[in-house]
Each structure stands twice: as C-alpha cells, then as structure tokens.
Short mmCIF file of C-alpha atoms and ligand atoms in Angstrom, two decimals:
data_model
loop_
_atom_site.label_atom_id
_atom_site.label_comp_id
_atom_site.label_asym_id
_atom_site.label_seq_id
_atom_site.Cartn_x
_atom_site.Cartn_y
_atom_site.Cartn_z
CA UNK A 1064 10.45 -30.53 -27.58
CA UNK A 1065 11.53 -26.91 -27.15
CA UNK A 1066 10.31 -26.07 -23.55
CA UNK A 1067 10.39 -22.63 -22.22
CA UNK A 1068 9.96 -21.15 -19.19
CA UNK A 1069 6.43 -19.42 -18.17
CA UNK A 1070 6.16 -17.15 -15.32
CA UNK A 1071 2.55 -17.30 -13.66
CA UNK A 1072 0.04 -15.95 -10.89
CA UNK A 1073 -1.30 -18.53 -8.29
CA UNK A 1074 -4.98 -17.46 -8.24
CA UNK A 1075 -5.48 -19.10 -5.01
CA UNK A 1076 -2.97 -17.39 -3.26
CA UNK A 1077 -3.15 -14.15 -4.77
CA UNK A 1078 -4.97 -11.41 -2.70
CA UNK A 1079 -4.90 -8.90 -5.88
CA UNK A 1080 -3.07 -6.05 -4.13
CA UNK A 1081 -2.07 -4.72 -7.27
CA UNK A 1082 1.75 -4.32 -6.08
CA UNK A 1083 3.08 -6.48 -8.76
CA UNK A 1084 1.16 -4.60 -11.56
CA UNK A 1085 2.74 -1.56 -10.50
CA UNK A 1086 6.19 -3.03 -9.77
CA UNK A 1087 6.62 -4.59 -13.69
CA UNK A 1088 8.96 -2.22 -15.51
CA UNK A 1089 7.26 -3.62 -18.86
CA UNK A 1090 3.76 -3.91 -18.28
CA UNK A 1091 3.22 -7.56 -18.58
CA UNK A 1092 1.50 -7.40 -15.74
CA UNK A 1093 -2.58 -7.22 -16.31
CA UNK A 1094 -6.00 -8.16 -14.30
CA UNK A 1095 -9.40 -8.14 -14.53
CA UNK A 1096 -12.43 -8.53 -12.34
CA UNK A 1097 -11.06 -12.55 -11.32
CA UNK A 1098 -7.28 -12.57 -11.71
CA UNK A 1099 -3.70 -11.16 -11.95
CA UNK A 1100 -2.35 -12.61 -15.19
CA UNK A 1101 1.00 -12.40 -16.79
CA UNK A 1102 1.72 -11.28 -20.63
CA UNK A 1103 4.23 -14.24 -21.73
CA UNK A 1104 5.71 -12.37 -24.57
CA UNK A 1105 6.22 -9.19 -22.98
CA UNK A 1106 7.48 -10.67 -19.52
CA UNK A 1107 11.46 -10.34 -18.83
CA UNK A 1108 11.96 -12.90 -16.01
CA UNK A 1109 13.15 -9.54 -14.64
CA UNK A 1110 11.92 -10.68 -11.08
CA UNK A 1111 10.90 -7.22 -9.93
CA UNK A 1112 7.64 -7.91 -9.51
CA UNK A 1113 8.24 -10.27 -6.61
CA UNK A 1114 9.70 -9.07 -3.76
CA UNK A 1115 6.50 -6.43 -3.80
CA UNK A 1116 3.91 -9.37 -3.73
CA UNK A 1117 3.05 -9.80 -0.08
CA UNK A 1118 2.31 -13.93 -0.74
CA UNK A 1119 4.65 -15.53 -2.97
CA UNK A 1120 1.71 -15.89 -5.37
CA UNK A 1121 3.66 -14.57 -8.31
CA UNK A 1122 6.53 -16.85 -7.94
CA UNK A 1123 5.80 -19.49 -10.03
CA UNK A 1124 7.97 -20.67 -12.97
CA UNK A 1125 6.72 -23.64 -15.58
CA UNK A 1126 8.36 -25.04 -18.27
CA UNK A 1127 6.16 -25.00 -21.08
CA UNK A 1128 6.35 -25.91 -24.68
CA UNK A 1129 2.97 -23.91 -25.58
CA UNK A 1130 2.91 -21.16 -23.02
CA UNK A 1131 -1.18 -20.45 -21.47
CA UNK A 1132 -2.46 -17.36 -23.12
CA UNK A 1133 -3.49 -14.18 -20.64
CA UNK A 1134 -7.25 -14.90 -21.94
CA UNK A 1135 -6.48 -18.92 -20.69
CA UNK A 1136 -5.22 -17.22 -17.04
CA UNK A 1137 -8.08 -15.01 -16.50
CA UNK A 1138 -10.72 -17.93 -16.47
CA UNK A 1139 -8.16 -19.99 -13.66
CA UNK A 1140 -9.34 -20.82 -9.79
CA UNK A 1141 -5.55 -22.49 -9.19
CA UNK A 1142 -2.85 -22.80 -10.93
CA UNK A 1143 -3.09 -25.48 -13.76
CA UNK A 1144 -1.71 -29.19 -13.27
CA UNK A 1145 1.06 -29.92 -15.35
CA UNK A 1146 0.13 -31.86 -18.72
CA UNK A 1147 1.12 -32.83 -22.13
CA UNK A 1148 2.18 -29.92 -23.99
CA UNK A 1149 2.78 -27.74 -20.39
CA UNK A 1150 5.28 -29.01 -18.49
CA UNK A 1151 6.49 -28.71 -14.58
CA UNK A 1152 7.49 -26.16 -12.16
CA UNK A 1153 11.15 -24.73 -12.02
CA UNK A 1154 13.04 -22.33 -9.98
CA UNK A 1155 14.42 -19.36 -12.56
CA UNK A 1156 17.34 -20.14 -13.06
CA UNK A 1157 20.39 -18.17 -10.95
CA UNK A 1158 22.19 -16.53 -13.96
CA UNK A 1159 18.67 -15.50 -15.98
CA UNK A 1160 17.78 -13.84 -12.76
CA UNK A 1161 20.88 -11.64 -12.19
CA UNK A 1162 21.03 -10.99 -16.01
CA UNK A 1163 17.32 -9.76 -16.32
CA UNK A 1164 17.84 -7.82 -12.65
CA UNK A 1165 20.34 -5.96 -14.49
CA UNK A 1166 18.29 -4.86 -17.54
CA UNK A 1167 15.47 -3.99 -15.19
CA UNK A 1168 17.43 -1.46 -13.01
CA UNK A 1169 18.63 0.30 -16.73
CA UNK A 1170 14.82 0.39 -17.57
CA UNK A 1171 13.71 1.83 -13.95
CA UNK A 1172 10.24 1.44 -14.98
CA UNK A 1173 9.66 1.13 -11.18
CA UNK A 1174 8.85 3.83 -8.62
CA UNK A 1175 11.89 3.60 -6.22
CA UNK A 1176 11.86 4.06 -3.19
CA UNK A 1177 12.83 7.83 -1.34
CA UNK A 1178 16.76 8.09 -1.95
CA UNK A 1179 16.81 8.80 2.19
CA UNK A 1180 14.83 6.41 2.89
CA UNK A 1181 16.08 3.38 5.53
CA UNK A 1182 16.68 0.24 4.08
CA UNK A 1183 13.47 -2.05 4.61
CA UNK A 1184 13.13 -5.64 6.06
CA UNK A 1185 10.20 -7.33 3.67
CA UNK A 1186 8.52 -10.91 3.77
CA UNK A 1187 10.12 -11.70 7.29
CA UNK A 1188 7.27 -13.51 8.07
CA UNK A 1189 5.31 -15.42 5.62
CA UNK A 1190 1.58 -17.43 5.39
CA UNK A 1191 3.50 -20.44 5.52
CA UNK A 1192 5.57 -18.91 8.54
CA UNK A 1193 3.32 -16.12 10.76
CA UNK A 1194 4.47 -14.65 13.82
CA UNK A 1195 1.96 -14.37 16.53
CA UNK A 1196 1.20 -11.20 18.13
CA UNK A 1197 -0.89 -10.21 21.04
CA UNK A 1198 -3.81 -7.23 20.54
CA UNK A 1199 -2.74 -4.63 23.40
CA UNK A 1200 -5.69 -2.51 22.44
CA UNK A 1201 -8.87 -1.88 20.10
CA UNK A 1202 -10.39 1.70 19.63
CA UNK A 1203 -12.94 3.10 17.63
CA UNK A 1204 -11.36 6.24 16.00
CA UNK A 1205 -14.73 7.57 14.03
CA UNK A 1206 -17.24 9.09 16.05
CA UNK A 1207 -20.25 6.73 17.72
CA UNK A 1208 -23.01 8.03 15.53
CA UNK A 1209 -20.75 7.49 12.02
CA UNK A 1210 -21.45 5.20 9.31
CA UNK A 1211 -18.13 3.79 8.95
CA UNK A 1212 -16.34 1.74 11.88
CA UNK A 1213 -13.03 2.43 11.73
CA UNK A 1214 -10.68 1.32 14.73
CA UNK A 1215 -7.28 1.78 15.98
CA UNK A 1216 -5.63 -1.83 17.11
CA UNK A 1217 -2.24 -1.89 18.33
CA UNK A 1218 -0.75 -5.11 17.72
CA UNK A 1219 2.53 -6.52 20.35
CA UNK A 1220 4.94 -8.74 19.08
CA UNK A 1221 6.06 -9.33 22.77
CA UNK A 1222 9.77 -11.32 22.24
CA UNK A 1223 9.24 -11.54 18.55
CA UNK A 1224 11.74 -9.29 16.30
CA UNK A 1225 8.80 -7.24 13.91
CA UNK A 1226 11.53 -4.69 12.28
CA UNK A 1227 9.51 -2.08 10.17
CA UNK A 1228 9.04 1.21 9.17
CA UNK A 1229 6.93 3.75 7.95
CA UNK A 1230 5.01 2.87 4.53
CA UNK A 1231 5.18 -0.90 5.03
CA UNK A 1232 2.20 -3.16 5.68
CA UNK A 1233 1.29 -5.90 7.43
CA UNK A 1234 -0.59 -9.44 6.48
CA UNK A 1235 -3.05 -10.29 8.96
CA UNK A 1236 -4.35 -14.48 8.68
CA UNK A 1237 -8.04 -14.72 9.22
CA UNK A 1238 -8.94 -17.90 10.78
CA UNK A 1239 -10.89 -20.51 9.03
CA UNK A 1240 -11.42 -21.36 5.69
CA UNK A 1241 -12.95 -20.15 2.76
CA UNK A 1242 -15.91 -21.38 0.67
CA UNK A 1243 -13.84 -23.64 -1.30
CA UNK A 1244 -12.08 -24.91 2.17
CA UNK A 1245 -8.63 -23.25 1.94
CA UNK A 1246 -7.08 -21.14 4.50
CA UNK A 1247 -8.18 -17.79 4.15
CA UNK A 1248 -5.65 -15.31 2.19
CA UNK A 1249 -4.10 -12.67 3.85
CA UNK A 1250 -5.22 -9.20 4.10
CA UNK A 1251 -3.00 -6.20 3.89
CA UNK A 1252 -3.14 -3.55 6.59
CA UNK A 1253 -0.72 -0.49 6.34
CA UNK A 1254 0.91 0.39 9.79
CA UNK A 1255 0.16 3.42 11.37
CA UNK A 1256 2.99 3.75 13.12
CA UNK A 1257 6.47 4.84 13.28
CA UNK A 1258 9.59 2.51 13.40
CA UNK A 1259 10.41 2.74 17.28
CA UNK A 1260 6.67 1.14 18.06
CA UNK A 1261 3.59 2.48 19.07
CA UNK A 1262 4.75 2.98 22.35
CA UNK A 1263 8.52 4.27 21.50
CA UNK A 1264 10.57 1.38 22.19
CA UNK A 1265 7.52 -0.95 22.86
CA UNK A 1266 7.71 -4.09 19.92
CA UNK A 1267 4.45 -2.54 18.57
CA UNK A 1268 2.58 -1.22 15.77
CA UNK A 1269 -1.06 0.14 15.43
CA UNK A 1270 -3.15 -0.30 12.48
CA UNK A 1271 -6.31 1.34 11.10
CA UNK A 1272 -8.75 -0.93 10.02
CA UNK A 1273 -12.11 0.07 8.71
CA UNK A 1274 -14.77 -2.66 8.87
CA UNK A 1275 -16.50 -3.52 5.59
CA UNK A 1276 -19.75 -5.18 5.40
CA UNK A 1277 -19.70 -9.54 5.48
CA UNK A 1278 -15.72 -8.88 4.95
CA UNK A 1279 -13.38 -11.82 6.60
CA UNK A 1280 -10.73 -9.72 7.58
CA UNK A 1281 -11.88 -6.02 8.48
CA UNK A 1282 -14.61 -7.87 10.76
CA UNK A 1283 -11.97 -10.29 12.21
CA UNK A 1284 -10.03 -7.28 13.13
CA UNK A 1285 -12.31 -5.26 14.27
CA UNK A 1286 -13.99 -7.38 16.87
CA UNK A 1287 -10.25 -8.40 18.51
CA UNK A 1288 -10.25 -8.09 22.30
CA UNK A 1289 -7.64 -7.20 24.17
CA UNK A 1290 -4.88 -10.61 24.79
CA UNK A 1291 -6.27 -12.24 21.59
CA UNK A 1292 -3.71 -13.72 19.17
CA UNK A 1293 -2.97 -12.86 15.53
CA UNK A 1294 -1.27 -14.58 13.33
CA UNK A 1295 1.06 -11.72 10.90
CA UNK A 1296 2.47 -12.16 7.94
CA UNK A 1297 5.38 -9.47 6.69
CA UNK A 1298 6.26 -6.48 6.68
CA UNK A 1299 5.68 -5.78 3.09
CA UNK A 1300 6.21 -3.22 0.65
CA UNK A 1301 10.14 -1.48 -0.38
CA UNK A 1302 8.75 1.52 -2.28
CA UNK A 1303 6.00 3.55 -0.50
CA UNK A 1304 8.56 4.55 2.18
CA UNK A 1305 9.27 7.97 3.87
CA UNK A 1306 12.28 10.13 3.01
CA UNK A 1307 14.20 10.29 6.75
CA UNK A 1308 15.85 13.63 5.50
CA UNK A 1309 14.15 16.39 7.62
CA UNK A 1310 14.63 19.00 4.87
CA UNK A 1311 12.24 16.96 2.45
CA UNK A 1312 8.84 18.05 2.45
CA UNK A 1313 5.75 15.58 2.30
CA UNK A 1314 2.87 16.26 0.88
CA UNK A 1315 0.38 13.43 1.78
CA UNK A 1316 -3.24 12.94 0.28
CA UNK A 1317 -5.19 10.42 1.41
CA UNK A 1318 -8.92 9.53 2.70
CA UNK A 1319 -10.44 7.46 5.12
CA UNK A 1320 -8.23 4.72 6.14
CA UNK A 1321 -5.57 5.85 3.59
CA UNK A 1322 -4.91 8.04 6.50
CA UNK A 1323 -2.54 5.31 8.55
CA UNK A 1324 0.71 5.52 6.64
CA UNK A 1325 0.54 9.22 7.21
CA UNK A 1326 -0.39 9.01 11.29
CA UNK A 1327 3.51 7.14 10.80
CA UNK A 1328 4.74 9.72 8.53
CA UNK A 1329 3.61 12.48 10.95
CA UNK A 1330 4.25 10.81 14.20
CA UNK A 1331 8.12 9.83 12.80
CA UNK A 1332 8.14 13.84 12.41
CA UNK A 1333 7.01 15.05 15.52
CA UNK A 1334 9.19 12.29 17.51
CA UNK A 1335 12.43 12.94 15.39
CA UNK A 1336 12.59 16.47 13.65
CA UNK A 1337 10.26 18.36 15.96
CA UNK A 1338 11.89 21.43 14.53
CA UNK A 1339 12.65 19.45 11.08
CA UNK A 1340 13.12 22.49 8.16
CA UNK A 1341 11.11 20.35 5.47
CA UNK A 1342 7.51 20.85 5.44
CA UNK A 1343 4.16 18.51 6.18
CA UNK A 1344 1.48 18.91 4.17
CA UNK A 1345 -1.72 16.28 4.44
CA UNK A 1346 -5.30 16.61 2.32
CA UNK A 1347 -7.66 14.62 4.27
CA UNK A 1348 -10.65 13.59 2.49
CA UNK A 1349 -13.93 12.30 4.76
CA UNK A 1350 -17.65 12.31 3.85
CA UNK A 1351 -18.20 14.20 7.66
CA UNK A 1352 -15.46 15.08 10.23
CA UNK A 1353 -17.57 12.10 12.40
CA UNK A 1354 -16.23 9.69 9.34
CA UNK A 1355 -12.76 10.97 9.87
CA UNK A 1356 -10.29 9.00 11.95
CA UNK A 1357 -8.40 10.28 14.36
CA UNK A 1358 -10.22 13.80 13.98
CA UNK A 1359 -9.40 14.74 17.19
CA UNK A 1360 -5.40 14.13 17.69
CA UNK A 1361 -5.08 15.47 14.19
CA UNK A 1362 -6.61 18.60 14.91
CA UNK A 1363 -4.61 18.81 17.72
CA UNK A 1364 -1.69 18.58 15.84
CA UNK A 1365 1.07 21.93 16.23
CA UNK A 1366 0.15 24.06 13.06
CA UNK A 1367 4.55 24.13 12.57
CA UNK A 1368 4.02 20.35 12.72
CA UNK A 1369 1.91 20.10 9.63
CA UNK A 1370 -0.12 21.47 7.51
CA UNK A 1371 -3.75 20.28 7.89
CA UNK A 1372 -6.74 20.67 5.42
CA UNK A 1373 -9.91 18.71 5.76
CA UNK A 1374 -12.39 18.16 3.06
CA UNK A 1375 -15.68 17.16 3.40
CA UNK A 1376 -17.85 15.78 0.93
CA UNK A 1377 -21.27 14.94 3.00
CA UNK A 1378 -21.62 18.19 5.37
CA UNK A 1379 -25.04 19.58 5.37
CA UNK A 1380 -25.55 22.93 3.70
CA UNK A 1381 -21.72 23.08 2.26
CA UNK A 1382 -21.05 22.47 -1.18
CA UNK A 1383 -19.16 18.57 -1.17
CA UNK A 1384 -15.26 19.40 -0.83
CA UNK A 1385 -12.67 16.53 -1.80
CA UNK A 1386 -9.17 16.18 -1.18
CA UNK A 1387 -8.42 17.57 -5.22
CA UNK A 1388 -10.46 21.15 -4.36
CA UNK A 1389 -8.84 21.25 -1.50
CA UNK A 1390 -5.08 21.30 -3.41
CA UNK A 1391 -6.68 23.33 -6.16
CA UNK A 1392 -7.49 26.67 -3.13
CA UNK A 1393 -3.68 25.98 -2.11
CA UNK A 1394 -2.52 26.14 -5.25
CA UNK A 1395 0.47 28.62 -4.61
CA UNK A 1396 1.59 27.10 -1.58
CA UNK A 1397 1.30 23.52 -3.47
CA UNK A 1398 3.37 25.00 -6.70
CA UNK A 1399 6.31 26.55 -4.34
CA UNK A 1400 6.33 22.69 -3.42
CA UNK A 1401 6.31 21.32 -6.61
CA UNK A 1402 9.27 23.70 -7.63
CA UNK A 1403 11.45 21.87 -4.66
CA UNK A 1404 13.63 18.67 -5.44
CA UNK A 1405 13.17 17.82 -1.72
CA UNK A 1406 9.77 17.68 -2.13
CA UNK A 1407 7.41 14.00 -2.04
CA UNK A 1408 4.30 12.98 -2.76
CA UNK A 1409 2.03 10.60 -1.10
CA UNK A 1410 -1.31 8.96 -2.16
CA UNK A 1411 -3.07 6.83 -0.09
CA UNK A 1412 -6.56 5.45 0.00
CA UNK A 1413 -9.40 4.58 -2.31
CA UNK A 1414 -9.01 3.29 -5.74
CA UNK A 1415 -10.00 5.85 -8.10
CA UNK A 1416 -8.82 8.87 -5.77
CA UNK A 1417 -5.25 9.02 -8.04
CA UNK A 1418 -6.82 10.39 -10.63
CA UNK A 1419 -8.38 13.43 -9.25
CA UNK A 1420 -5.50 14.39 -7.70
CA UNK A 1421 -3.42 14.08 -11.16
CA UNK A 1422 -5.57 16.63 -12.47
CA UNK A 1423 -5.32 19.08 -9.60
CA UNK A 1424 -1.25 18.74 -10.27
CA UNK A 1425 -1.90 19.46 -13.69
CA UNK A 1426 -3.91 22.42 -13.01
CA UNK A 1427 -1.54 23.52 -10.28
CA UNK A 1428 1.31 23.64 -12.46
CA UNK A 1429 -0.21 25.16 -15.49
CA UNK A 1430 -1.10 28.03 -13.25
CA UNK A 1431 2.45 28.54 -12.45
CA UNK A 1432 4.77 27.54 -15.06
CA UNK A 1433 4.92 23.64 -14.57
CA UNK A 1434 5.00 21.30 -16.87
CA UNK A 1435 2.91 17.91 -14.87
CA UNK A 1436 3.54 15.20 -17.61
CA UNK A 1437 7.28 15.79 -16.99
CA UNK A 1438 7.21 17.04 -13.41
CA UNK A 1439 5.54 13.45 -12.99
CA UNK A 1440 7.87 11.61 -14.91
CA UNK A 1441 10.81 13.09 -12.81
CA UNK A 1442 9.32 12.33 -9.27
CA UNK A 1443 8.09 8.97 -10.23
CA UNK A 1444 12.31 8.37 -11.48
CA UNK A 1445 13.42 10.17 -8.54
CA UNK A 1446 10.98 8.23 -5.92
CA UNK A 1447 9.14 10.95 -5.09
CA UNK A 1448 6.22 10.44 -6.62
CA UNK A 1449 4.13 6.86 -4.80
CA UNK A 1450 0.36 5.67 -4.72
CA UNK A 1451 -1.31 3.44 -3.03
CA UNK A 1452 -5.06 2.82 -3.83
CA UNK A 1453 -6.90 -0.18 -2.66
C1 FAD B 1140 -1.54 -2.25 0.17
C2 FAD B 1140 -2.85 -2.31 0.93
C3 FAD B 1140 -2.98 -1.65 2.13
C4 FAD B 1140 -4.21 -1.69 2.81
N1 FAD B 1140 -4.31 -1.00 3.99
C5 FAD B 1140 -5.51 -1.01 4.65
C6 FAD B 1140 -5.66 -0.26 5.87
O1 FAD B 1140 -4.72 0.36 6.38
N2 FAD B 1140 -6.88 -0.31 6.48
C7 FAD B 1140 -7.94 -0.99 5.94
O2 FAD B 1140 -9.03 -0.99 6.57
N3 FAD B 1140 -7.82 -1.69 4.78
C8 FAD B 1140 -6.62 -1.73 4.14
N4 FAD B 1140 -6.50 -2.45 2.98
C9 FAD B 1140 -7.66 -3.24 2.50
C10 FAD B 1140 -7.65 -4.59 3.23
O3 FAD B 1140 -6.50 -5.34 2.83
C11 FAD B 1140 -8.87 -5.46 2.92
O4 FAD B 1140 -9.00 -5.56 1.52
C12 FAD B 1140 -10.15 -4.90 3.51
O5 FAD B 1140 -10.05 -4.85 4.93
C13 FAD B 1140 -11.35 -5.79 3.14
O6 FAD B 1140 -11.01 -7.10 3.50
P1 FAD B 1140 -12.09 -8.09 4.12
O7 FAD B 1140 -11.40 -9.39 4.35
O8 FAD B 1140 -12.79 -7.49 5.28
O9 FAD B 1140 -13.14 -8.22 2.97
P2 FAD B 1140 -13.29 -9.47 1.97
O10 FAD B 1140 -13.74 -10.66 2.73
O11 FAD B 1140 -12.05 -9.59 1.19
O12 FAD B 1140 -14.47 -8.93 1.09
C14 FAD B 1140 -14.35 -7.65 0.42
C15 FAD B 1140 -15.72 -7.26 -0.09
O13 FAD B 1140 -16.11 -8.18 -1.08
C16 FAD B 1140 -17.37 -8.74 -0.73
N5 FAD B 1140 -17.31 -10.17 -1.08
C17 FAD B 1140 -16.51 -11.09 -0.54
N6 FAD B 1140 -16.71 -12.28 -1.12
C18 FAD B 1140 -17.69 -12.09 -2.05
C19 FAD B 1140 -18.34 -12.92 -2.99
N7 FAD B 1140 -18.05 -14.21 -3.09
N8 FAD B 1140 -19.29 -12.38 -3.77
C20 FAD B 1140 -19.58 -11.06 -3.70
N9 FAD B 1140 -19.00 -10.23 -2.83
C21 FAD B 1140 -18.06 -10.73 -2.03
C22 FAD B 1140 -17.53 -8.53 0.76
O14 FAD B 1140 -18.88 -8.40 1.12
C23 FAD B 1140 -16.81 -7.24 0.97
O15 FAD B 1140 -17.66 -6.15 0.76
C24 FAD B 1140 -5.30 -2.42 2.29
C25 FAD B 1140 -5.15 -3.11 1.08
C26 FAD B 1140 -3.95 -3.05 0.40
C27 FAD B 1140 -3.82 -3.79 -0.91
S1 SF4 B 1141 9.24 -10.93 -13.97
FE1 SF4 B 1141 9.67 -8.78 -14.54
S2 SF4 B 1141 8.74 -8.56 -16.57
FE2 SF4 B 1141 7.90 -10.46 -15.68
S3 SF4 B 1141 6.00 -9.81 -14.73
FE3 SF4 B 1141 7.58 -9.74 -13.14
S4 SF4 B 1141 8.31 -7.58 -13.18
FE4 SF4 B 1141 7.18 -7.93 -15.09
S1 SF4 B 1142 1.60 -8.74 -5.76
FE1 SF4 B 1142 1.18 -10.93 -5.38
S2 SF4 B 1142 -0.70 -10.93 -4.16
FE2 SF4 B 1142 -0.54 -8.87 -5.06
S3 SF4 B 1142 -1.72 -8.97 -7.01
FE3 SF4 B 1142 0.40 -9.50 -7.53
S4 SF4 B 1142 0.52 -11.73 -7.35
FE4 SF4 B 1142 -1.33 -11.10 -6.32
#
C-alpha cells in the first residue's frame, strides 16, 4: 500500500484564529463557516503554519493511502479515527521538516516579522500546560452609559516567568465544559502592554477585553474579581510585533478593542524613546467617544507622543466618520509616510476593517505618485505591512 503523509486541523481544538491561514506561504490553508481545513495537494509539510497556531490544533500528521478531501474536512466535529484505507498518526519526519523549512523561507509567502523587532518567546505555556495568574485589577474603560463593556484586567504572574512583548497574545482557559463536555478552547486576548509589565518591572500584563453577548470567555473575563485565578496559555504570535528602532514610524489603525496592541505600542514609546525621532500615528475608530476605550488617557496623550485621530461613526448630527476617512483628510501627512522605508503599518480589530483601509492606501498613493499594489507587496516582504482582524 503506498501510504502518504496527510497534514490535518483538529476541529475540536481549533479556536479558528485564522493565524495559520495567513501564515501558509502556499495557500493550502482554507475555512468556512465550521472549520480550518487543509488543501492536501497544495500543502508543503513546510511547517510554517504551526508555530502561529496558539493550540497545537494544526499539528497533526496521518499516514494515509487515500488522503480526506477539503470538502470531507469541512463536515468534521474531531479529527477522524484511523481506518482501512487512512492510516495512523506520525510525527513529520526530522529531515522533510528542515528540507520544506528551507523552501518556505525562499518562497517568503509569510509576513515577517519587523527586522528590529526582539526575538519572541511563543507557546511557553500550553492548554495542556497553563500557568496560573492572579487578576490584580478589573476596570471598565468605556463610559457607564455605553453599549459596549469593555474592561481593562491586569493579569500577575506573581513567581511565574510570563516573557512577552508587544503584539503577542495571550490564551485565557474558561472553566467548564462545553456542550459536547470538553474543556472549553482557549480564547485569544492581545496584551495591552509593554514588555517590562504593566507596572514597569511588575510580572504583569493588562488586557482589553470587550464582553460579547452569551460569550464563554469575554463574560468569564469580564466578571474576574480582584485575587481570582486564571489559567493562561502562551504568549502567542512571532509576526505582529513592534519595530524597537525609534526612528521607525508606526502607523496604527485599529477600532474598539483592536486598540490593545497599540496602548503597548504607545506605552513601549513613551517609556523608552520619549524623544524617539520616528513618528506615532493611530486611527481610532468608535461608534461614540463613550464606546471608545481608554478615551481619556489617550487624549491625554503628549501631541509629540503621537498622533491621535478619532473617528466616530454614531455621533448625533455628524456625518458617520471611520478610521479609512479619517486617513483619506491626512492624506499628505500619510503619503510622506508611505514614501519612508522606516515606516510600519498596523491593523488591528474587526474583521472586515482591512479592506477599507486598503482602499484609503490606494487612494492615498494615487494622489501622490504611489503605486499601492507594489508599495503593499514590499511592506508585506519587508514586515512592515501586519493585520490582525478577528
Ligand atoms: C488574535 C486574536 C486576538 C484577539 N484579541 C482580543 C482582544 O484583545 N480583546 C477582545 O475582547 N477580544 C479579542 N479577541 C477575540 C476573543 O478571542 C474572543 O473571540 C471573544 O472574546 C469572544 O469570545 P467568547 O468566548 O466570549 O465568545 P464565544 O463563546 O466564543 O461566542 C462568540 C459568539 O458566538 C455566539 N455563539 C457561541 N456559541 C454559539 C452557538 N452554538 N450557536 C450560535 N451562536 C453561538 C455567542 O453568542 C457569541 O456572540 C481576539 C481574537 C484573536 C483571534
Ligand atoms: S505545512 Fe506549510 S504548506 Fe502545509 S498548511 Fe502548513 S504552512 Fe501551509
Ligand atoms: S492557527 Fe491553530 S487554532 Fe488558529 S485557525 Fe489555525 S489551526 Fe485553528
């Protein structure tokens, strides 16, 4: 029998975070509304997709001798038992992997990450293997009369080594179980702030968690009281990381929660390079400034700092403003950007937002001589170019 090997999703594990998607130099990577799937003839084995993926769901190899079809993986609840015709599980085997590693690196279909970037720590802690952390505080960051809830909780790892930095996430474990009686799956949360802690040289981070209605983990979060434990998984994520040169500049777009990589981001900034030459620029998207968190420290914020605009898209009496007008009416500053090899781009925050933006660049640099389809192409090569929707 000529067996071959099959890389596969676990569906049960899987928390569809879209990181290995966007990690897959050749696209084998698909989903729809149930599952992440993988194309068997276009997969590598490259492996690239799996230090991104936040719960070892991806990293399962079978030896088959009639691989499942992507239409076969898109109907699955787990991961199929072994029988006739599909055979067991395998590791990949050592000298496929460093091969395939190899060829992936020449393809650099990947967005790397910032070439001054730190190096990160990822998957430290796992499901399997949490650390436990202590809640040293819970805040509500929108205003009382907003829709959304969205709270600040800073998280203490006490004597527990937590080694991250800006751009990463965190897992947090819901307790309980879900309908079918498994452990809950993680949830991601991005941290909010910078490497040295919360508290500089405190072992802690703060996150920005919005709660969504009957959702297990934003309403798990949310209610935490001060001394409760959490069980974390992580830190994840090697890619959407902040350049640590002071003469880059940063432009950051984000809305509502997207907002917490960039409180890290700014705070790094203000700690570190006070003075720093390279330029902060954030586009802020909210329906109200009472929806918008941290609308007070932000506006606080020195004007040198950062560069600050707000749009609004439910204010009474104003036409609705989002974050892509508000690049479009700084076009000329955004353009001078563009022109800059030290300058990155950010975007953070709801799925869907990317595009907008993409046609803002595009109008931006038509306006002033820029080509966007290869502008793009160069950042996204050069790592200077990241997204993250969710
Ligand atoms: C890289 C990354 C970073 C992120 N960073 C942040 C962050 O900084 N802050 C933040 O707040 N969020 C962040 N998220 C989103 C976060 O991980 C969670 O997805 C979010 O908090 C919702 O999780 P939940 O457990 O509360 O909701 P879930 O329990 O997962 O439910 C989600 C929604 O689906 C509905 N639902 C659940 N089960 C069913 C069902 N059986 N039938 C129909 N509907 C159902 C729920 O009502 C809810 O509206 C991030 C996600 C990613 C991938
Ligand atoms: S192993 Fe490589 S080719 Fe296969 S899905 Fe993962 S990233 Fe894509
Ligand atoms: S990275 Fe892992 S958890 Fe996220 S969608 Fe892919 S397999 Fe699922």
């Amino acid at each position: 029998m000529d067996l071959r090997r099959q890389h596969l999703i676990d569906p049960a594990v899987c928390i569809r975070c879209n990181s290995c998607q966007e990690a897959c130099p050749v696209d084998a990577i698909t989903h729809d509304a149930n599952n992440y799937v993988v194309e068997f003839d276009t997969c590598t084995g490259c492996r690239a997709c799996v230090s991104p993926c936040p719960t070892g769901a991806i990293d399962h190899w079978l030896l088959v001798d009639q691989p499942w079809s992507i239409a076969d993986q898109f109907t699955w609840e787990d991961l199929p038992e072994p029988h006739p015709g599909h055979g067991g599980e395998i590791a990949p085997p050592a000298e496929v992997t460093q091969m395939l590693n190899v060829a992936t690196t020449a393809t650099g279909g990947r967005v790397p990450a910032p070439s001054s970037a730190a190096q990160p720590f990822t998957n430290v802690y796992s499901r399997e293997a949490p650390v436990m952390a202590r809640v040293a505080g819970n805040f509500r960051i929108t205003a009382a009369d907003a829709e959304s809830d969205i709270r600040h909780v800073v998280l203490d790892f006490q004597h527990n080594a937590f080694p991250f930095l800006e751009g990463q996430n965190i897992g947090i474990i819901p307790p309980g179980q879900d309908a079918k009686g498994r452990p809950h799956n993680i949830r991601l949360y991005s941290i909010a702030s910078p490497r040295e802690g919360e508290r500089p040289n405190h072992n802690n981070l703060a996150l920005t968690v919005k709660r969504v209605t009957d959702g297990i983990g934003s309403n798990y979060v949310c209610d935490l009281q001060k001394g409760d434990p959490v069980l974390v998984a992580g830190p994840f994520g090697d890619s959407f990381l902040m350049p640590d040169d002071p003469n880059t500049n940063i432009i950051m777009i984000c809305t509502g929660t997207g907002a917490a990589p960039f409180r890290a981001f700014t705070e790094r900034r203000r700690r570190n390079h006070p003075d720093a030459p390279g330029k902060l620029m954030l586009f802020f998207g909210a329906r109200r400034p009472a929806e918008l968190p941290y609308f007070g420290p932000l506006s606080k914020l020195p004007k040198a700092l950062i560069d600050v605009n707000l749009a609004f898209s439910r204010e009474p009496d104003q036409p609705k403003t989002y974050v892509q007008d508000r690049l479009r009416q700084r076009a000329d500053d955004v353009a001078q950007l563009l022109k800059s090899t030290l300058t990155h781009i950010y975007v953070c925050g709801l799925k869907g937002m990317e595009q907008g933006c993409e046609e803002a660049f595009a109008d931006i640099c038509r306006l002033s001589g820029l080509d966007w389809a290869s502008l793009r192409a160069t950042l996204r090569v050069e790592g200077r170019y990241h997204v993250e929707t969710y």
